[in-house]
PDB file of C-alpha atoms in Angstrom:
ATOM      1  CA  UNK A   1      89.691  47.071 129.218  1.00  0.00           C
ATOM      2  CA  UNK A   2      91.280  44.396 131.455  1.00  0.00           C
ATOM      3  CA  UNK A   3      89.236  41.217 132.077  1.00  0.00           C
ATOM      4  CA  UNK A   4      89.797  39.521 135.490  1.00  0.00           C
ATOM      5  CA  UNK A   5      88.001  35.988 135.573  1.00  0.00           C
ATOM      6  CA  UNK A   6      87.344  36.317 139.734  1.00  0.00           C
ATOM      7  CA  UNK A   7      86.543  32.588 141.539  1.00  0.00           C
ATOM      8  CA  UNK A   8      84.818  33.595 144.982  1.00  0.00           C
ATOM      9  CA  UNK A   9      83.712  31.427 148.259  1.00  0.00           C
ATOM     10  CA  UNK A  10      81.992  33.964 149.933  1.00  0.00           C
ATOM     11  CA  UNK A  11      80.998  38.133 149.408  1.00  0.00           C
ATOM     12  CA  UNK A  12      83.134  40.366 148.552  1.00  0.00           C
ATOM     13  CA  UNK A  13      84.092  42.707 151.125  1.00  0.00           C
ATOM     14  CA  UNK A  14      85.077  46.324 150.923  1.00  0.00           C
ATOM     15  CA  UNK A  15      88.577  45.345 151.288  1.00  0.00           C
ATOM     16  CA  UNK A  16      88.295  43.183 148.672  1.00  0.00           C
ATOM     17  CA  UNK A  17      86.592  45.068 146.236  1.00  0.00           C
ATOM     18  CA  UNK A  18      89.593  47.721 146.880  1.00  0.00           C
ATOM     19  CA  UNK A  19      92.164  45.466 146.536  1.00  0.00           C
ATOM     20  CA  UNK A  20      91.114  43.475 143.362  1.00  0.00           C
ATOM     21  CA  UNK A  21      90.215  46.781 141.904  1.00  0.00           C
ATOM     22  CA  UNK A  22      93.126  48.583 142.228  1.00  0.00           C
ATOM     23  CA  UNK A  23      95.538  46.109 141.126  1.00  0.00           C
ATOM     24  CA  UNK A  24      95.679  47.232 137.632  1.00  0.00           C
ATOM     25  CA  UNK A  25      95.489  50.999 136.011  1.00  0.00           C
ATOM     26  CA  UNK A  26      93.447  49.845 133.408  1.00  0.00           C
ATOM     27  CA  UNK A  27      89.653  49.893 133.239  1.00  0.00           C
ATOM     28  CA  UNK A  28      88.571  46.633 134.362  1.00  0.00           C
ATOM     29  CA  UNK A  29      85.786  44.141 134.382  1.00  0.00           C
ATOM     30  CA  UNK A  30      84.955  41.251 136.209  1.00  0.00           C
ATOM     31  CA  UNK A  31      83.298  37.435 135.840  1.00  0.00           C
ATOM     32  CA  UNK A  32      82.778  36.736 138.741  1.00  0.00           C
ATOM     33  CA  UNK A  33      82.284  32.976 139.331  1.00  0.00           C
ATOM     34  CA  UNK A  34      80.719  31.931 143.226  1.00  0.00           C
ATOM     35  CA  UNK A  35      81.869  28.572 144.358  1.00  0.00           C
ATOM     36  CA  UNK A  36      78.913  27.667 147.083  1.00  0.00           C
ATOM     37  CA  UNK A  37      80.819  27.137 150.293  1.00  0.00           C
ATOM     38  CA  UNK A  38      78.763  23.306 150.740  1.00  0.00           C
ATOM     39  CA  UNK A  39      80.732  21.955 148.011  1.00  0.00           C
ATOM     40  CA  UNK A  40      83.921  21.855 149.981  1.00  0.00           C
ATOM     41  CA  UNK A  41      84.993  18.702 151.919  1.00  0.00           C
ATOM     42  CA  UNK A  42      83.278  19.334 155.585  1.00  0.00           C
ATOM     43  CA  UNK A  43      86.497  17.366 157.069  1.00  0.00           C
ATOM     44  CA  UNK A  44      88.987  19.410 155.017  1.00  0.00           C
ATOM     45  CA  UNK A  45      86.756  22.440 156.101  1.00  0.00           C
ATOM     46  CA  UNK A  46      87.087  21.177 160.018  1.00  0.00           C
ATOM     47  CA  UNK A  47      90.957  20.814 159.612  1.00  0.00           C
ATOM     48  CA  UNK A  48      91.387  24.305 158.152  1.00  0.00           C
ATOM     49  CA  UNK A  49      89.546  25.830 161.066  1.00  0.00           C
ATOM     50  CA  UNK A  50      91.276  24.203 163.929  1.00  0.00           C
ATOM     51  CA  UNK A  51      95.211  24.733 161.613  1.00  0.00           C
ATOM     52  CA  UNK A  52      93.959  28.821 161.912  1.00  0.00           C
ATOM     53  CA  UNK A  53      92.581  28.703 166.003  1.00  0.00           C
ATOM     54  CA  UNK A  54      89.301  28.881 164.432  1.00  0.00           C
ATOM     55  CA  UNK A  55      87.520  25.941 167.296  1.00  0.00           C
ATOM     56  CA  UNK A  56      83.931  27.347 167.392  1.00  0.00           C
ATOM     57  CA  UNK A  57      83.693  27.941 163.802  1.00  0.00           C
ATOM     58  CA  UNK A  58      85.406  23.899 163.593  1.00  0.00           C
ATOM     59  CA  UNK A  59      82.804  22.907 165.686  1.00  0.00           C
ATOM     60  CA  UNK A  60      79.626  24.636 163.427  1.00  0.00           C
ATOM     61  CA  UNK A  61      80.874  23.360 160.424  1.00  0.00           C
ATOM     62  CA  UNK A  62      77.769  20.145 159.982  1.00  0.00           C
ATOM     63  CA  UNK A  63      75.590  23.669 159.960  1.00  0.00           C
ATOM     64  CA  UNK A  64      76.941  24.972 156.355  1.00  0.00           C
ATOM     65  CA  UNK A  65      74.080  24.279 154.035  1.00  0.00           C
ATOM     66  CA  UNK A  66      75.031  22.027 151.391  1.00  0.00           C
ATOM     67  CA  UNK A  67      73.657  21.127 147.903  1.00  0.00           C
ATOM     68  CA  UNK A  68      70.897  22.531 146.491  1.00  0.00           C
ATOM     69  CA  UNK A  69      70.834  24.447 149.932  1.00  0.00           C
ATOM     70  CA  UNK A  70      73.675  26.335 149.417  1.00  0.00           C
ATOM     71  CA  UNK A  71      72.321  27.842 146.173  1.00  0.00           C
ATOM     72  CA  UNK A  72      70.733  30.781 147.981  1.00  0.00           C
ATOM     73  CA  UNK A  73      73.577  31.720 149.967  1.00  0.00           C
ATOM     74  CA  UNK A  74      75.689  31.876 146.870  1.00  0.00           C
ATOM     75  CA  UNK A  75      73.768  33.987 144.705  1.00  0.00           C
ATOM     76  CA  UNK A  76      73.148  36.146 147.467  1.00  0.00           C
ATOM     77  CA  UNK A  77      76.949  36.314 147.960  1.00  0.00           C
ATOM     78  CA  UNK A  78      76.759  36.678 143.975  1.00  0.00           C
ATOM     79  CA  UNK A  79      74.606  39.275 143.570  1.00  0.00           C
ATOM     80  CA  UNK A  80      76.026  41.222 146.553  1.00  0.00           C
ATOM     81  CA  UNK A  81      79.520  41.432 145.115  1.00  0.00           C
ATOM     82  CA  UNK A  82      78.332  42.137 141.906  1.00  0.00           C
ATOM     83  CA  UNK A  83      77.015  45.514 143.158  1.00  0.00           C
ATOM     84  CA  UNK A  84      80.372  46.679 145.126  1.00  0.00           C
ATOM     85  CA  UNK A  85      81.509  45.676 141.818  1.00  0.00           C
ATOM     86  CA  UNK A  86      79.839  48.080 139.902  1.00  0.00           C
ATOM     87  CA  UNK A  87      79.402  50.370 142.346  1.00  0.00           C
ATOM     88  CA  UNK A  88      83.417  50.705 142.204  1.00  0.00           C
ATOM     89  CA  UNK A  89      83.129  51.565 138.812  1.00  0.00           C
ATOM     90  CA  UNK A  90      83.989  48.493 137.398  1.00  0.00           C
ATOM     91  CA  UNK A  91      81.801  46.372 134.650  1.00  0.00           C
ATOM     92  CA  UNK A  92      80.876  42.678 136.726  1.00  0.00           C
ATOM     93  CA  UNK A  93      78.707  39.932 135.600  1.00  0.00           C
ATOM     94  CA  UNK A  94      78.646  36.513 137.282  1.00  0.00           C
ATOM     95  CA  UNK A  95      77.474  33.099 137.771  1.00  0.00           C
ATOM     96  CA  UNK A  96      77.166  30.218 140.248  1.00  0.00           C
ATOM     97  CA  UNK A  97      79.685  27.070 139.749  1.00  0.00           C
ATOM     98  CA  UNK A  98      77.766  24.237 139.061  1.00  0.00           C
ATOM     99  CA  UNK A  99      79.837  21.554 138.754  1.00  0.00           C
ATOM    100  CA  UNK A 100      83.710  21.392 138.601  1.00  0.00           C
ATOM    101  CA  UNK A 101      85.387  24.961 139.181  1.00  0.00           C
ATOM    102  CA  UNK A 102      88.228  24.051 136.988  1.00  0.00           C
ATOM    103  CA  UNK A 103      85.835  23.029 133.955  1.00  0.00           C
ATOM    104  CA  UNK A 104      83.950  26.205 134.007  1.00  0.00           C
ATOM    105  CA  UNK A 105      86.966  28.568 134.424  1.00  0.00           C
ATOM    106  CA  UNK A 106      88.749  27.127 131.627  1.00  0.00           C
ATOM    107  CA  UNK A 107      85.536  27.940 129.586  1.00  0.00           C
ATOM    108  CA  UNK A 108      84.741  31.100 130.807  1.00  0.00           C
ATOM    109  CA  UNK A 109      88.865  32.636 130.564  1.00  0.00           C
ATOM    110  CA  UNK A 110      88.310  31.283 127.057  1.00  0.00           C
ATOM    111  CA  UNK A 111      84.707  32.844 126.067  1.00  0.00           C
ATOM    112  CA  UNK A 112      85.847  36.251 127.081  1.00  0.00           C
ATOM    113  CA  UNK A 113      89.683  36.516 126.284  1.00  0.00           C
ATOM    114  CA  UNK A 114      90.356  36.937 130.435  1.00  0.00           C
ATOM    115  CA  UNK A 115      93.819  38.897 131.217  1.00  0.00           C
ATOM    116  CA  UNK A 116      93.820  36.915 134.048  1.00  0.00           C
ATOM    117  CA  UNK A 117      92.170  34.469 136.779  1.00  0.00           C
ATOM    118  CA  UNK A 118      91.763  36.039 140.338  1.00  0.00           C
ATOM    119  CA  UNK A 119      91.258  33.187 143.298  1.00  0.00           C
ATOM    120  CA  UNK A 120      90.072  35.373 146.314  1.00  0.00           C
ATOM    121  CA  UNK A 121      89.778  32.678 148.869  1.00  0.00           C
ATOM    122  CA  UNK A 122      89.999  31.933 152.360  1.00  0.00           C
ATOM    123  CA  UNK A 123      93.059  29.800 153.794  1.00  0.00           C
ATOM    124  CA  UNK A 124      92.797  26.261 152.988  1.00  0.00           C
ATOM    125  CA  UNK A 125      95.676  25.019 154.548  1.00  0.00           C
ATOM    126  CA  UNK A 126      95.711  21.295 153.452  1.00  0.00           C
ATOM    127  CA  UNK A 127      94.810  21.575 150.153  1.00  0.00           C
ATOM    128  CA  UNK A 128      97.640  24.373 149.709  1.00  0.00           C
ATOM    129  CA  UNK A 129      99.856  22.610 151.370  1.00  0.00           C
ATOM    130  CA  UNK A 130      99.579  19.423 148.715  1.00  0.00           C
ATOM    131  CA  UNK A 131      99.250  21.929 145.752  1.00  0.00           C
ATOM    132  CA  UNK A 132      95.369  21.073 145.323  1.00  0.00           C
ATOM    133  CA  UNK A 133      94.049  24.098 146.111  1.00  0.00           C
ATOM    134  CA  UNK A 134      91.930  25.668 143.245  1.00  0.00           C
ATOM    135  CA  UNK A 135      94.668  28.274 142.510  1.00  0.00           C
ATOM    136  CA  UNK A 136      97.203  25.977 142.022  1.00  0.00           C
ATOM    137  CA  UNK A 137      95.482  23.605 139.834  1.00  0.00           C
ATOM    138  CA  UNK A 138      94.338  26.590 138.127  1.00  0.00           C
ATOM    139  CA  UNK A 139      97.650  27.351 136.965  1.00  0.00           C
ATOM    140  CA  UNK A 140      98.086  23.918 135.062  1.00  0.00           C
ATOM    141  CA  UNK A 141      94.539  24.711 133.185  1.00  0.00           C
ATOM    142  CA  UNK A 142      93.299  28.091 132.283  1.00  0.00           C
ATOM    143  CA  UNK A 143      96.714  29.421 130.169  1.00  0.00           C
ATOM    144  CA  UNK A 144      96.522  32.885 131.394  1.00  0.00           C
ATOM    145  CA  UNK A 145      98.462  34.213 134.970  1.00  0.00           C
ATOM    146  CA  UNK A 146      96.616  33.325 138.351  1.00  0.00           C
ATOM    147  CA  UNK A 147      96.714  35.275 141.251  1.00  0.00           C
ATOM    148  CA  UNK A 148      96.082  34.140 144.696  1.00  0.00           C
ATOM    149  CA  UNK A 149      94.597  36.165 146.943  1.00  0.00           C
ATOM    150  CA  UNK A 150      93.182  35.689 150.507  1.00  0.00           C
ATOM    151  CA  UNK A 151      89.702  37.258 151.048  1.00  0.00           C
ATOM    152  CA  UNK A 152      88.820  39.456 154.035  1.00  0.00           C
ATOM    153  CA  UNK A 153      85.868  39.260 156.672  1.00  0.00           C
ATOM    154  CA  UNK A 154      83.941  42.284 155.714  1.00  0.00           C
ATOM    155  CA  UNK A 155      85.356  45.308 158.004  1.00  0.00           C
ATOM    156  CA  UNK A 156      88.109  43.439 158.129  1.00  0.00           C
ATOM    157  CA  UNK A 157      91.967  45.260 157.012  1.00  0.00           C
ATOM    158  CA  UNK A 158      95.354  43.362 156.258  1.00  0.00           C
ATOM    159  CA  UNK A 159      97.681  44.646 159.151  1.00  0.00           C
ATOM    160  CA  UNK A 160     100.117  47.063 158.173  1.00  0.00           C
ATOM    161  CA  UNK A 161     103.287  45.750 158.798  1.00  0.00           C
ATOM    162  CA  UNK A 162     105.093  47.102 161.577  1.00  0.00           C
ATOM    163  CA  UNK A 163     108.184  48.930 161.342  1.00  0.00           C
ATOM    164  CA  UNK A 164     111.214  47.840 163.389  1.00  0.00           C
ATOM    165  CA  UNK A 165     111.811  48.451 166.611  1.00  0.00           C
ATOM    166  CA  UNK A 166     114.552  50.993 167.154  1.00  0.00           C
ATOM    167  CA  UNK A 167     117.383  49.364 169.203  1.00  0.00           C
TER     168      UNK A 167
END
């Protein structure tokens, strides 16, 4: 069986379940590990927003719960992906990050012999752009291959690309 350790912001959506699923032909199975979104930087949060034309989601984001707050939201999202999961057919357990990301998936790739690490993530322009985003930093800690993925809204589809105009 293939073990994917897979760090998540927010619930999986049916798009995402597909894609991380189908990525290998092997059987697979999941740790899931939820980052609660009120641990990010609110500014760096801000700046990503208005980089992607995102100005009313900018402006709402002194609304994300944060701290102990947060907590419910993220085992919700936990508990939520965990079931599209499984109800893909795949084997998923999961936990919430308390404390640093990079501590815990070191610990957990090495507990369970992990194939790989999965970041399924929304843009995060700034940190990407210096290299501090959690995939990249990933990569320095965790000794097995990362992948970088960027999540989907749920209902949400990556475009198909478009063929070329005739001409």
């Amino acid at each position: 069986m293939f073990t994917s350790v897979l760090m998540i912001e927010q619930p999986l959506s049916a798009a995402d379940v597909e894609f991380v699923t189908t990525l290998h032909d092997d059987d697979m199975s999941f740790v899931v590990l939820m980052r609660p979104r009120g641990d990010e930087d609110r500014l760096l949060r801000a700046i990503d927003d208005v980089a992607l034309g995102e100005l009313e989601r900018a402006l709402h984001e002194a609304d994300e719960p944060e701290g102990e707050a947060a907590l419910r939201p993220a085992a919700l999202a936990l508990e939520h992906s965990l079931r599209r999961l499984r109800d893909a057919g795949c084997e998923a357990v999961g936990q919430i990050i308390d404390g640093h990301p990079l501590d815990l998936l070191r610990s957990v790739v090495e507990q369970t012999h992990a194939d790989e690490v999965i970041v399924l993530t929304a843009p995060h322009l700034v940190e990407e752009f210096f290299h501090r985003d959690w995939a990249s930093r990933a990569r320095h800690k965790v000794g097995v291959p990362v992948l970088k993925l960027y999540a989907h809204a749920d209902g949400e589809a990556e475009p198909e690309p478009e063929a070329p105009a005739a001409g």
